[in-house]
PDB file of C-alpha atoms and ligand atoms in Angstrom:
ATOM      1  CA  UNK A 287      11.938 -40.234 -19.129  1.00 43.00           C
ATOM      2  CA  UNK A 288      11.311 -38.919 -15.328  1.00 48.00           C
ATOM      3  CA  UNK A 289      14.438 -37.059 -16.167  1.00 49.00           C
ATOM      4  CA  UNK A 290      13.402 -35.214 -18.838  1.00 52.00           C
ATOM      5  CA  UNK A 291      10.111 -33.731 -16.540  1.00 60.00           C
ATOM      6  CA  UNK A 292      10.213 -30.523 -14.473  1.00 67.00           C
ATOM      7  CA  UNK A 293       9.293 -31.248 -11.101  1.00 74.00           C
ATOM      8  CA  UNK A 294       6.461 -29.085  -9.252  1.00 68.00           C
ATOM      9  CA  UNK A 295       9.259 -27.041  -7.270  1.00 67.00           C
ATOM     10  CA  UNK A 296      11.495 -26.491 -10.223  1.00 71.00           C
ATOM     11  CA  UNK A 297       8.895 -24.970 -11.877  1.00 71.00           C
ATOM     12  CA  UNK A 298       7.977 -22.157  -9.108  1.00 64.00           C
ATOM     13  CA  UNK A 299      11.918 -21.784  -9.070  1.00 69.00           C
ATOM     14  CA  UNK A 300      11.782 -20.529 -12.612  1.00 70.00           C
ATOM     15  CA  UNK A 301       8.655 -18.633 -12.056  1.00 68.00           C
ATOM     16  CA  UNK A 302       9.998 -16.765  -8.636  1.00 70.00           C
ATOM     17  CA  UNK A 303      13.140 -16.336 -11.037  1.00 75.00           C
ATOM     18  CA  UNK A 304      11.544 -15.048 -13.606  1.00 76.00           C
ATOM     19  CA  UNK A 305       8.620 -12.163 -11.203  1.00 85.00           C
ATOM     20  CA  UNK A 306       9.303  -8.624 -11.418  1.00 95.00           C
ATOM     21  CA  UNK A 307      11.623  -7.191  -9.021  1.00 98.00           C
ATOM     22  CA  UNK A 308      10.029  -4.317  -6.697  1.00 98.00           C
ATOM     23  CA  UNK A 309      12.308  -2.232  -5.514  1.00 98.00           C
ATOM     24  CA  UNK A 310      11.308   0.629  -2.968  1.00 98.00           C
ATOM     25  CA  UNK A 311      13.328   3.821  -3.468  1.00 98.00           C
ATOM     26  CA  UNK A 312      13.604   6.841  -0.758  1.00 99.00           C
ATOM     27  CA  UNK A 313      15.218  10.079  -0.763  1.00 99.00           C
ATOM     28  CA  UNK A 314      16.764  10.884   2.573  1.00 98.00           C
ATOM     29  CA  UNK A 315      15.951  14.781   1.504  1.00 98.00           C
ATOM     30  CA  UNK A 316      11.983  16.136   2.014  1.00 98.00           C
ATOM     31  CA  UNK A 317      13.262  19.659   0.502  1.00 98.00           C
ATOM     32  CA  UNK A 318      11.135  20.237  -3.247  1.00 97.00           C
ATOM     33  CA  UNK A 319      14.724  20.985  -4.755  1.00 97.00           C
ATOM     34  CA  UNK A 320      16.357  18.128  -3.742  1.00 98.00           C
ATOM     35  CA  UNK A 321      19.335  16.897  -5.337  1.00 98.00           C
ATOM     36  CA  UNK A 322      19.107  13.534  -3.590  1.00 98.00           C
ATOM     37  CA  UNK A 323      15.380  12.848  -4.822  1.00 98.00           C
ATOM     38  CA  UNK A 324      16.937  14.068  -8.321  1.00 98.00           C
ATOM     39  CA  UNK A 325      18.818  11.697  -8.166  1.00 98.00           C
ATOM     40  CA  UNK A 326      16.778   8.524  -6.646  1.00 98.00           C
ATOM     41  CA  UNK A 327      14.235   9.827  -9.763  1.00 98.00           C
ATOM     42  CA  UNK A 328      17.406   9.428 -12.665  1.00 98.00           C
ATOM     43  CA  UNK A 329      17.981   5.771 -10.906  1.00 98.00           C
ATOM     44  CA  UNK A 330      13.803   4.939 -11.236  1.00 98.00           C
ATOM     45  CA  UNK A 331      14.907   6.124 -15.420  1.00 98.00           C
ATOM     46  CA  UNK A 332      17.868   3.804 -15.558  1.00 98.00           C
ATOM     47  CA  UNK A 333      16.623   0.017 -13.755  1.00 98.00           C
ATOM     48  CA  UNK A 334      17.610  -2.640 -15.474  1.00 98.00           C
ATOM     49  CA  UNK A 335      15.167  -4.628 -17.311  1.00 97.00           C
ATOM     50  CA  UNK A 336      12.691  -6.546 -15.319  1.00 97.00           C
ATOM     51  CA  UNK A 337      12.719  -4.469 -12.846  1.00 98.00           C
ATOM     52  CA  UNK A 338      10.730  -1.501 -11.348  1.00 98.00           C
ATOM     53  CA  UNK A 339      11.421   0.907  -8.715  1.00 98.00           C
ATOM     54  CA  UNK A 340       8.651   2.663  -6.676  1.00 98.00           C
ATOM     55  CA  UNK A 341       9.333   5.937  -4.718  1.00 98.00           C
ATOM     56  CA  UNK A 342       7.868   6.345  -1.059  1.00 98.00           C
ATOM     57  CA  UNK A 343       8.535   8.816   1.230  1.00 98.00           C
ATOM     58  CA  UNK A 344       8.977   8.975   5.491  1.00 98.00           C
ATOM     59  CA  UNK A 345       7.665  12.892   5.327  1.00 98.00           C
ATOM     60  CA  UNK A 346       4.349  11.370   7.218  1.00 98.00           C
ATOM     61  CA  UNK A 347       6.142   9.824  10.047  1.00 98.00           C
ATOM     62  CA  UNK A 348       5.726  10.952  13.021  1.00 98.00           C
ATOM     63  CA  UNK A 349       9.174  11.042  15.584  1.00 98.00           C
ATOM     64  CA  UNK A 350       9.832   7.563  16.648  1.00 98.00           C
ATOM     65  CA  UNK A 351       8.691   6.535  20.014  1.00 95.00           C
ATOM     66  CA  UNK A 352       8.507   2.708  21.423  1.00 93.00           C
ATOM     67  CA  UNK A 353       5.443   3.137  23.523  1.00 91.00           C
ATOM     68  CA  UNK A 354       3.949   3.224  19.938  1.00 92.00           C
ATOM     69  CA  UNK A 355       5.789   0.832  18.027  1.00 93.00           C
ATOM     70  CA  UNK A 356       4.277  -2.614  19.156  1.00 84.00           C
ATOM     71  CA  UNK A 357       2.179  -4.643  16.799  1.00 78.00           C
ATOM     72  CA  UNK A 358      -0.619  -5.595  18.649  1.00 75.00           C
ATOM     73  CA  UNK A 359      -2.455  -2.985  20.734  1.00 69.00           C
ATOM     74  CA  UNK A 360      -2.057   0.035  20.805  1.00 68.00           C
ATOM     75  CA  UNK A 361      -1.104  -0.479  17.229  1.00 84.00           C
ATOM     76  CA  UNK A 362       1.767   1.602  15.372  1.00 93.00           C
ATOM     77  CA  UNK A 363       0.433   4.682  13.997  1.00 95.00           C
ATOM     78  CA  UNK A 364      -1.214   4.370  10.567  1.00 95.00           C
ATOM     79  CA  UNK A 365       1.559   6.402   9.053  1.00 98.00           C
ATOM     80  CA  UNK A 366       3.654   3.930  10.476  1.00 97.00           C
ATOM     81  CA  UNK A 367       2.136   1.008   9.368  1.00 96.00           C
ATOM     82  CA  UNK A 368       1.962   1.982   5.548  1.00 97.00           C
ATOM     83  CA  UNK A 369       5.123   3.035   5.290  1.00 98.00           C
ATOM     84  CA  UNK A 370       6.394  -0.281   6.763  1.00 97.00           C
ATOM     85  CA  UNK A 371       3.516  -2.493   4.677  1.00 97.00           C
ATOM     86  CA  UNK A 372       5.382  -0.432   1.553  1.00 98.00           C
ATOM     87  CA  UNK A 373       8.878  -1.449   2.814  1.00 98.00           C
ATOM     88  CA  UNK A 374       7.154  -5.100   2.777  1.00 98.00           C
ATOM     89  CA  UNK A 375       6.682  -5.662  -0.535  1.00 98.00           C
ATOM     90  CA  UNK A 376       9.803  -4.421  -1.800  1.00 98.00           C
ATOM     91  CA  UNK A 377      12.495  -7.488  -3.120  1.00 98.00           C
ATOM     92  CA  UNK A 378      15.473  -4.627  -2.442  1.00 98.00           C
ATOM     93  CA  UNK A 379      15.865  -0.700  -1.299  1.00 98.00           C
ATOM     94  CA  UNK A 380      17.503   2.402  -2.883  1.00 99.00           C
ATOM     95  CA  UNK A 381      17.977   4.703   0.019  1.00 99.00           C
ATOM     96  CA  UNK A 382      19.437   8.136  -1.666  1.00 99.00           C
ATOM     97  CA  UNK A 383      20.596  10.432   1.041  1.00 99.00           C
ATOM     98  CA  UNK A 384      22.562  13.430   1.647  1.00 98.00           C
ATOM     99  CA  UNK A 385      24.756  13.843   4.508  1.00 98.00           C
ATOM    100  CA  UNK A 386      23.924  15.877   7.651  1.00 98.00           C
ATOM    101  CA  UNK A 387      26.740  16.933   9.753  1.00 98.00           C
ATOM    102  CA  UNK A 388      28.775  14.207   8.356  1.00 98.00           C
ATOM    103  CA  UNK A 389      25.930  11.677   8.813  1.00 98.00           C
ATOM    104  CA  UNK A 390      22.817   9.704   8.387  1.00 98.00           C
ATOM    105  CA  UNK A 391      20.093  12.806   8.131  1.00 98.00           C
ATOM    106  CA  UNK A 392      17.421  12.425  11.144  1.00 98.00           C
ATOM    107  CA  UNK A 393      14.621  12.232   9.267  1.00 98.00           C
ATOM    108  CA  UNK A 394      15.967   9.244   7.381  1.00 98.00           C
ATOM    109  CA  UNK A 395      17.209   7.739  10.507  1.00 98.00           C
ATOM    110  CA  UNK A 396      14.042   8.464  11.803  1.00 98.00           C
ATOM    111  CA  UNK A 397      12.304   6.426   9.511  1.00 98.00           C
ATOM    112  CA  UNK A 398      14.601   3.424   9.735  1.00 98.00           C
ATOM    113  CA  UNK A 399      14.475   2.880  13.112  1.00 98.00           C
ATOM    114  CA  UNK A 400      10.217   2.537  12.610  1.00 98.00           C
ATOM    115  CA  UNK A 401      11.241   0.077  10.611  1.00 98.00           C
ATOM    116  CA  UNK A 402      13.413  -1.962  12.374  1.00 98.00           C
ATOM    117  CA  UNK A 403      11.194  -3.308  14.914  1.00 95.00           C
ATOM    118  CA  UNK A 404       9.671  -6.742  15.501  1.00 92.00           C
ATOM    119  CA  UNK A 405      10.023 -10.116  13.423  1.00 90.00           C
ATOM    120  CA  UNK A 406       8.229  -8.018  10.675  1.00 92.00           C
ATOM    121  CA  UNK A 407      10.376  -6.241  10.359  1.00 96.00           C
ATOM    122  CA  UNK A 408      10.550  -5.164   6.527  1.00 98.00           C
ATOM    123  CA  UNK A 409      13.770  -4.226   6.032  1.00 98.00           C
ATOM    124  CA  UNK A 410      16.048  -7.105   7.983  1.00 98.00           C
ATOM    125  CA  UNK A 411      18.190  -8.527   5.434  1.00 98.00           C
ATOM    126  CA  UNK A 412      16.645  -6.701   2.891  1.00 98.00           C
ATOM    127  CA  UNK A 413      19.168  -6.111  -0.291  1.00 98.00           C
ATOM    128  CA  UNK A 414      19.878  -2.649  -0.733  1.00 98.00           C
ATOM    129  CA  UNK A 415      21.590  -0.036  -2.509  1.00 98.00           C
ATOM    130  CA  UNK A 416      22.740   3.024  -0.998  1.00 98.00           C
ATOM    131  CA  UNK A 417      23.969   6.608  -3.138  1.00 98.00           C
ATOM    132  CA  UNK A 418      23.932   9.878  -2.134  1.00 98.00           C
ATOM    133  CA  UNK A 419      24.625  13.599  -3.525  1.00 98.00           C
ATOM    134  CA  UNK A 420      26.003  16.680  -2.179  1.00 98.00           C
ATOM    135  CA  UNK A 421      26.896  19.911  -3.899  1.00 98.00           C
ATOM    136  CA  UNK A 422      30.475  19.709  -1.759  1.00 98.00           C
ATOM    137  CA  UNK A 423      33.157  17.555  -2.901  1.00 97.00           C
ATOM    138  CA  UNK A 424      32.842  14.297  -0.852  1.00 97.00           C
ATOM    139  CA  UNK A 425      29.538  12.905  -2.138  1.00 98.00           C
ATOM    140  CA  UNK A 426      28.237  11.740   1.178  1.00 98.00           C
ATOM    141  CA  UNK A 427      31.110   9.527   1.957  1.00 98.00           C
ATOM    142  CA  UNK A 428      30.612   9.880   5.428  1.00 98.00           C
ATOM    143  CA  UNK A 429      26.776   9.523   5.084  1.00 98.00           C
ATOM    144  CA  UNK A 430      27.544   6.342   3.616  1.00 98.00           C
ATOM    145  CA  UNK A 431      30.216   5.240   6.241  1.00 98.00           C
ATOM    146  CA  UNK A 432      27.456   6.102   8.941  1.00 98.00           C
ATOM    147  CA  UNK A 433      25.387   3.691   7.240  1.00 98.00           C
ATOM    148  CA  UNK A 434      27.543   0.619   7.911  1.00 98.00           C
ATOM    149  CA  UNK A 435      26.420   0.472  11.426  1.00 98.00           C
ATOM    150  CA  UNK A 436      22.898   0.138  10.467  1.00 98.00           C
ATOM    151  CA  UNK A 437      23.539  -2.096   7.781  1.00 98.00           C
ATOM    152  CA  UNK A 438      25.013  -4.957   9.844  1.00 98.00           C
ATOM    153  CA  UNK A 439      23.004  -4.636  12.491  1.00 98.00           C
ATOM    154  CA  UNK A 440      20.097  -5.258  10.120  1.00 98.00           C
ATOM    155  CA  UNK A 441      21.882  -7.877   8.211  1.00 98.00           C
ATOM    156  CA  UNK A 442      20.936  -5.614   5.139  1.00 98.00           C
ATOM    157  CA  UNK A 443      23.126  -7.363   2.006  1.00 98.00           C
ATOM    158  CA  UNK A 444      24.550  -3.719   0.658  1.00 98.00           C
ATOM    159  CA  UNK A 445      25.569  -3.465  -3.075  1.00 98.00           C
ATOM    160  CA  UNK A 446      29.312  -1.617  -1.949  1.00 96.00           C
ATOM    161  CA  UNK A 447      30.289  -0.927  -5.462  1.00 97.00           C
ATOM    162  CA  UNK A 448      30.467   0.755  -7.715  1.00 98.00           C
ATOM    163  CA  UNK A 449      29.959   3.664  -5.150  1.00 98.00           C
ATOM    164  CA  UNK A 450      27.861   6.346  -6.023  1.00 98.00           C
ATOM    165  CA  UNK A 451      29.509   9.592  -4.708  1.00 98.00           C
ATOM    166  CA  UNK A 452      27.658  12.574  -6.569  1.00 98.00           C
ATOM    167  CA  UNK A 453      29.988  15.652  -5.857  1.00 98.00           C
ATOM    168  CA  UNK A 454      29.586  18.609  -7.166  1.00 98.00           C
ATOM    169  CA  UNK A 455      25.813  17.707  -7.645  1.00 98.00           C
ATOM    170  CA  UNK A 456      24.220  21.141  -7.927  1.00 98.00           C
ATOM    171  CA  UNK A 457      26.114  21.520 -11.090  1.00 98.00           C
ATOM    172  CA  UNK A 458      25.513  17.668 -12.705  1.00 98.00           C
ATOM    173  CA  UNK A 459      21.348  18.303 -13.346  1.00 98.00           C
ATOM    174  CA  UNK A 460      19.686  19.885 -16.186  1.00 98.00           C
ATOM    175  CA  UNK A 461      16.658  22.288 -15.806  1.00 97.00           C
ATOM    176  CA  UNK A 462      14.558  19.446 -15.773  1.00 96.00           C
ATOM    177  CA  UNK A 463      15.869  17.738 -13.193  1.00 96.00           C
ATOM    178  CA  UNK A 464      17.632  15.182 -15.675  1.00 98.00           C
ATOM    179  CA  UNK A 465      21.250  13.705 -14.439  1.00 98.00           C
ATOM    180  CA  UNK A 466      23.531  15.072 -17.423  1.00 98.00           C
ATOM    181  CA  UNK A 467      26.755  13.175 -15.867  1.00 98.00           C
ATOM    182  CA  UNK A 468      27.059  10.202 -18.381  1.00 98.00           C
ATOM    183  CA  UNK A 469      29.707   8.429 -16.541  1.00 98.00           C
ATOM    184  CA  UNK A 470      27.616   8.732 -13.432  1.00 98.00           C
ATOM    185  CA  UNK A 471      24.162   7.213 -15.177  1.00 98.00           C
ATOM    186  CA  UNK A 472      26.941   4.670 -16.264  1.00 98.00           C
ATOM    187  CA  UNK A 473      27.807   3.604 -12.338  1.00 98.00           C
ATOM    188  CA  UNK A 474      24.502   3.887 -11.695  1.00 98.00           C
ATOM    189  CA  UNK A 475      23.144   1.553 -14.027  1.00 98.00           C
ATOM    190  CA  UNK A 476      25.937  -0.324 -12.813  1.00 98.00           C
ATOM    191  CA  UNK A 477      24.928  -0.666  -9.036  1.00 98.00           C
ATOM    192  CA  UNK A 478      20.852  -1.351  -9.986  1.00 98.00           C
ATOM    193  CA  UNK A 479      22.242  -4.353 -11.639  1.00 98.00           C
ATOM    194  CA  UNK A 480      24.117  -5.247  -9.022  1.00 98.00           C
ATOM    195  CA  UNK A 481      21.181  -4.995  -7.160  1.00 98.00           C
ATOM    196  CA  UNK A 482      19.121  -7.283  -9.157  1.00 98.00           C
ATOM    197  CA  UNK A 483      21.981  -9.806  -9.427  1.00 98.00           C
ATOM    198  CA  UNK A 484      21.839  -9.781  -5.703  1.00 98.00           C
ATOM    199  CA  UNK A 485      17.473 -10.253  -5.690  1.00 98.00           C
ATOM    200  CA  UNK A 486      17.423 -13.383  -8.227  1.00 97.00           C
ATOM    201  CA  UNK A 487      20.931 -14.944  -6.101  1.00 96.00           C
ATOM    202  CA  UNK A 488      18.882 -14.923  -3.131  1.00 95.00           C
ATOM    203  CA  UNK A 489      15.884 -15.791  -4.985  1.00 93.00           C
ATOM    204  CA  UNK A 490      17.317 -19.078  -6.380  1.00 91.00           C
TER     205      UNK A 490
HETATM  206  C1  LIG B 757      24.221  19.895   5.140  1.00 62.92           C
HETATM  207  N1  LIG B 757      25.130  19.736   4.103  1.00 62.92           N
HETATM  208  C2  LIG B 757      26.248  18.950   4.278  1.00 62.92           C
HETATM  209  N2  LIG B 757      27.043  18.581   3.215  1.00 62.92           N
HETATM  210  C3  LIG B 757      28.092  17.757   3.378  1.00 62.92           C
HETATM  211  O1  LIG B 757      28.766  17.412   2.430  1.00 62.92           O
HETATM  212  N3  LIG B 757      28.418  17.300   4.629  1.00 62.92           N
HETATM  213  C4  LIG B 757      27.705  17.622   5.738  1.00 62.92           C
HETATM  214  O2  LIG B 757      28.014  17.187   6.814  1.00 62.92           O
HETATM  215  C5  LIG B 757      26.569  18.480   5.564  1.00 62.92           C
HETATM  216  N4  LIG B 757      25.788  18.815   6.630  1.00 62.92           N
HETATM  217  C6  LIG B 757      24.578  19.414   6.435  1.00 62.92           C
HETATM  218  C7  LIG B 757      23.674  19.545   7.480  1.00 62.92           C
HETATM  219  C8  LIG B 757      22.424  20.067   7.267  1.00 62.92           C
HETATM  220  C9  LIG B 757      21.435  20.158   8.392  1.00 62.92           C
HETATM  221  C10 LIG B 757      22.069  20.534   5.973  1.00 62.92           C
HETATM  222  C11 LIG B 757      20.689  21.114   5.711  1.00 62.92           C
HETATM  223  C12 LIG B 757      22.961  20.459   4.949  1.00 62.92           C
HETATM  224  C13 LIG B 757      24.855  20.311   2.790  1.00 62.92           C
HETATM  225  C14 LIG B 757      24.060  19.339   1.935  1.00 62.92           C
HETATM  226  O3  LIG B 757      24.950  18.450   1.294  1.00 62.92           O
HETATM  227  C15 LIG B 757      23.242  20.089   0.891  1.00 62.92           C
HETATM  228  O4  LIG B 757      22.384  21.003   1.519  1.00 62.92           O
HETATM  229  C16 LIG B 757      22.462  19.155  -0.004  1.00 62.92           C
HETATM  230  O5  LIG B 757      21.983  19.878  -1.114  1.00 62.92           O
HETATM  231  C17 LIG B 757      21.309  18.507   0.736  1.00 62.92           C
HETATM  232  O6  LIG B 757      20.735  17.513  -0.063  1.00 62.92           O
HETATM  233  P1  LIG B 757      19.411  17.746  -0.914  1.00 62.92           P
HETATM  234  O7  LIG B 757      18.370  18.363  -0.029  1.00 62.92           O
HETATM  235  O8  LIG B 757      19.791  18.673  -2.040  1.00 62.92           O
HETATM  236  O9  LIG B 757      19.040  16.399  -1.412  1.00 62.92           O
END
């Protein structure tokens, strides 16, 4: 009969397996029109099921500096510390960026590197999902290839495709800030399950 019985650690297997995924989204653009946030808000719409996706921003962090990023005394600054206790609980990222002079935009960068500090840190490893908009024709391509760097060196486990590559962006939302590309929701939807595929792997 013992064969029949679900042992203790099966059991939190299925119930890990079966916890909402968290996902932590941020826009690598501050600006109040931004097509990038836009965008990160259509992917929050189109999740897959069992999963939800909470937007934080870096716009409170001040420019990095080591002499404050040490975990003990004197301890990071308090913006610091949320945004990286946020970063924390999330199972996987959504980083939606535009591209700055053909790369990762400082700000974003910014914020990153606060995060990439210590044994804590919260987003080593971390699965992640990376899109970006521009209203040019290359859709942050070279945003994204900036990003490769960063990803390896913080053995982040990137969803590569589909690719999401929104050119042409300033033309692709309605009034209301809705995404009215269908093929693009499509490849969107597309990469968040990806994403979650990627969560419950590691999880099991
Ligand atoms: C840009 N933009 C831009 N676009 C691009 O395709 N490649 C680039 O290298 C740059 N470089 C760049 C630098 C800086 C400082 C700014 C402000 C802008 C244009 C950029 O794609 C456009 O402004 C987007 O609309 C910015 O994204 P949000 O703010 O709409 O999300």
């Amino acid at each position: 009969m013992d064969g029949f019985k679900t042992t203790f650690s099966e059991k939190l297997k299925i119930k890990n397996m079966e916890k909402e995924i968290h996902l932590i989204g941020i826009s690598g653009s501050l600006r109040k029109g931004s097509l990038n946030t836009m965008l990160l808000k259509e992917a929050a719409k189109l999740v897959p099921e069992g999963v939800n996706l909470e937007i934080i921003s870096f716009e409170e962090l001040p420019v990095y500096n080591g002499d404050f990023d040490i975990p003990e005394k004197p301890e990071r600054p308090a913006a610091v510390r949320i945004f990286r206790d946020s970063l924390a609980t999330a199972d996987g990222l959504v980083i939606v960026s535009p591209e700055y002079n053909y790369s990762i935009p400082g700000g974003l960068k910014n914020a990153i590197d606060w995060a990439s500090r210590g044994e804590d840190s919260p987003i080593r490893n971390k699965p992640l999902a990376l899109m970006g908009a521009t209203p040019g024709m290359w859709g942050t391509v070279r945003m994204q290839t900036a990003f490769l760097p960063v990803i390896e060196t913080m053995g982040m486990k990137s969803v590569q495709k589909p690719e999401i590559l929104l050119a042409q962006a300033n033309k692709k939302f309605d009034e209301n800030g809705n995404l009215t590309d269908e093929k693009a929701k499509e490849l969107i939807a597309k990469k968040l399950q990806g994403l979650k595929d990627m969560i419950l792997k590691m999880r099991a």
